[in-house]
Coordinates of C-alpha atoms and ligand atoms in Angstrom, one line a residue:
M1 CA -20.3 -9.4 20.1
S2 CA -17.4 -10.7 18.1
V3 CA -17.0 -11.8 14.5
K4 CA -15.1 -14.7 13.1
V5 CA -12.4 -14.2 10.6
T6 CA -10.3 -16.7 8.7
V7 CA -7.5 -16.6 6.2
D8 CA -7.1 -19.5 3.7
E9 CA -3.3 -20.0 4.0
D10 CA -3.2 -22.2 0.9
A11 CA -4.9 -19.5 -1.3
C12 CA -3.0 -16.5 0.2
T13 CA -0.3 -15.3 -2.2
A14 CA 1.4 -13.0 0.4
C15 CA 0.6 -9.9 -1.6
G16 CA 0.4 -7.9 1.6
L17 CA -2.7 -5.9 0.6
C18 CA -4.7 -6.9 3.7
Y19 CA -2.0 -6.4 6.4
N20 CA -0.2 -3.5 4.8
D21 CA -3.0 -1.5 3.2
E22 CA -6.6 -2.4 3.9
C23 CA -6.7 -3.6 7.5
P24 CA -3.5 -3.8 9.6
D25 CA -5.7 -3.6 12.7
V26 CA -6.8 -7.2 12.1
F27 CA -4.1 -8.8 9.9
E28 CA -0.4 -9.1 10.2
E29 CA 2.4 -10.6 8.1
G30 CA 3.3 -14.1 9.1
S31 CA 6.8 -15.6 9.0
D32 CA 6.2 -16.9 5.5
G33 CA 4.8 -13.5 4.2
N34 CA 1.3 -14.9 4.3
S35 CA -1.4 -13.1 6.1
N36 CA -2.2 -14.1 9.7
V37 CA -4.9 -12.9 12.0
K38 CA -3.2 -10.6 14.5
K39 CA -2.0 -12.4 17.5
E40 CA -4.3 -10.5 19.9
F41 CA -7.4 -11.8 18.0
Q42 CA -6.2 -15.3 17.1
K43 CA -8.2 -18.2 18.3
G44 CA -7.4 -21.8 17.3
G45 CA -4.5 -20.9 15.0
L46 CA -2.6 -18.3 13.1
D47 CA -5.2 -18.2 10.4
K48 CA -8.3 -17.8 12.4
G49 CA -9.7 -15.6 15.1
E50 CA -12.4 -13.5 16.6
I51 CA -12.5 -9.7 16.2
P52 CA -14.6 -7.1 17.9
D53 CA -17.6 -5.7 16.0
D54 CA -15.9 -2.4 15.4
K55 CA -13.2 -4.1 13.3
K56 CA -15.6 -5.9 11.1
D57 CA -15.8 -3.2 8.4
C58 CA -12.1 -3.1 8.1
A59 CA -11.7 -6.9 7.9
Q60 CA -14.5 -7.0 5.3
A61 CA -12.7 -4.3 3.2
A62 CA -9.7 -6.5 3.3
A63 CA -11.7 -9.5 2.3
D64 CA -13.2 -7.6 -0.6
A65 CA -9.8 -6.4 -1.7
C66 CA -8.0 -9.7 -1.5
P67 CA -7.3 -10.8 -5.1
V68 CA -7.7 -14.5 -4.3
N69 CA -10.6 -14.3 -1.9
A70 CA -8.6 -15.9 0.9
I71 CA -10.3 -13.9 3.7
V72 CA -13.7 -14.8 5.1
V73 CA -15.4 -12.6 7.6
G74 CA -18.4 -13.8 9.7
Ligands
SF4_1 S1 -4.8 -9.7 0.5 FE1 -5.2 -11.9 0.3 S2 -3.5 -12.8 -0.8 FE2 -2.9 -10.7 -0.1 S3 -1.8 -11.1 1.8 FE3 -3.9 -10.7 2.3 S4 -4.9 -12.8 2.4 FE4 -3.0 -13.0 1.3

């Protein structure tokens, strides 16, 4: 099973919390500093993808930590 994850690129402030601290397994820094879904999990764009179940907790921790609620998991 896989879980959908999206990053709202308009809301993201490029703080780095998700890709540097909370969940570098799922998120990476894009060319503009914004968070992207890691290339290996991308599906349909830089800002969306599907991750394996065992990465869900990590992605959710990033979603919970994001100061502007830009990350949606599931
Ligand atoms: S934690 Fe939120 S605002 Fe910060 S880089 Fe990640 S998605 Fe963007």
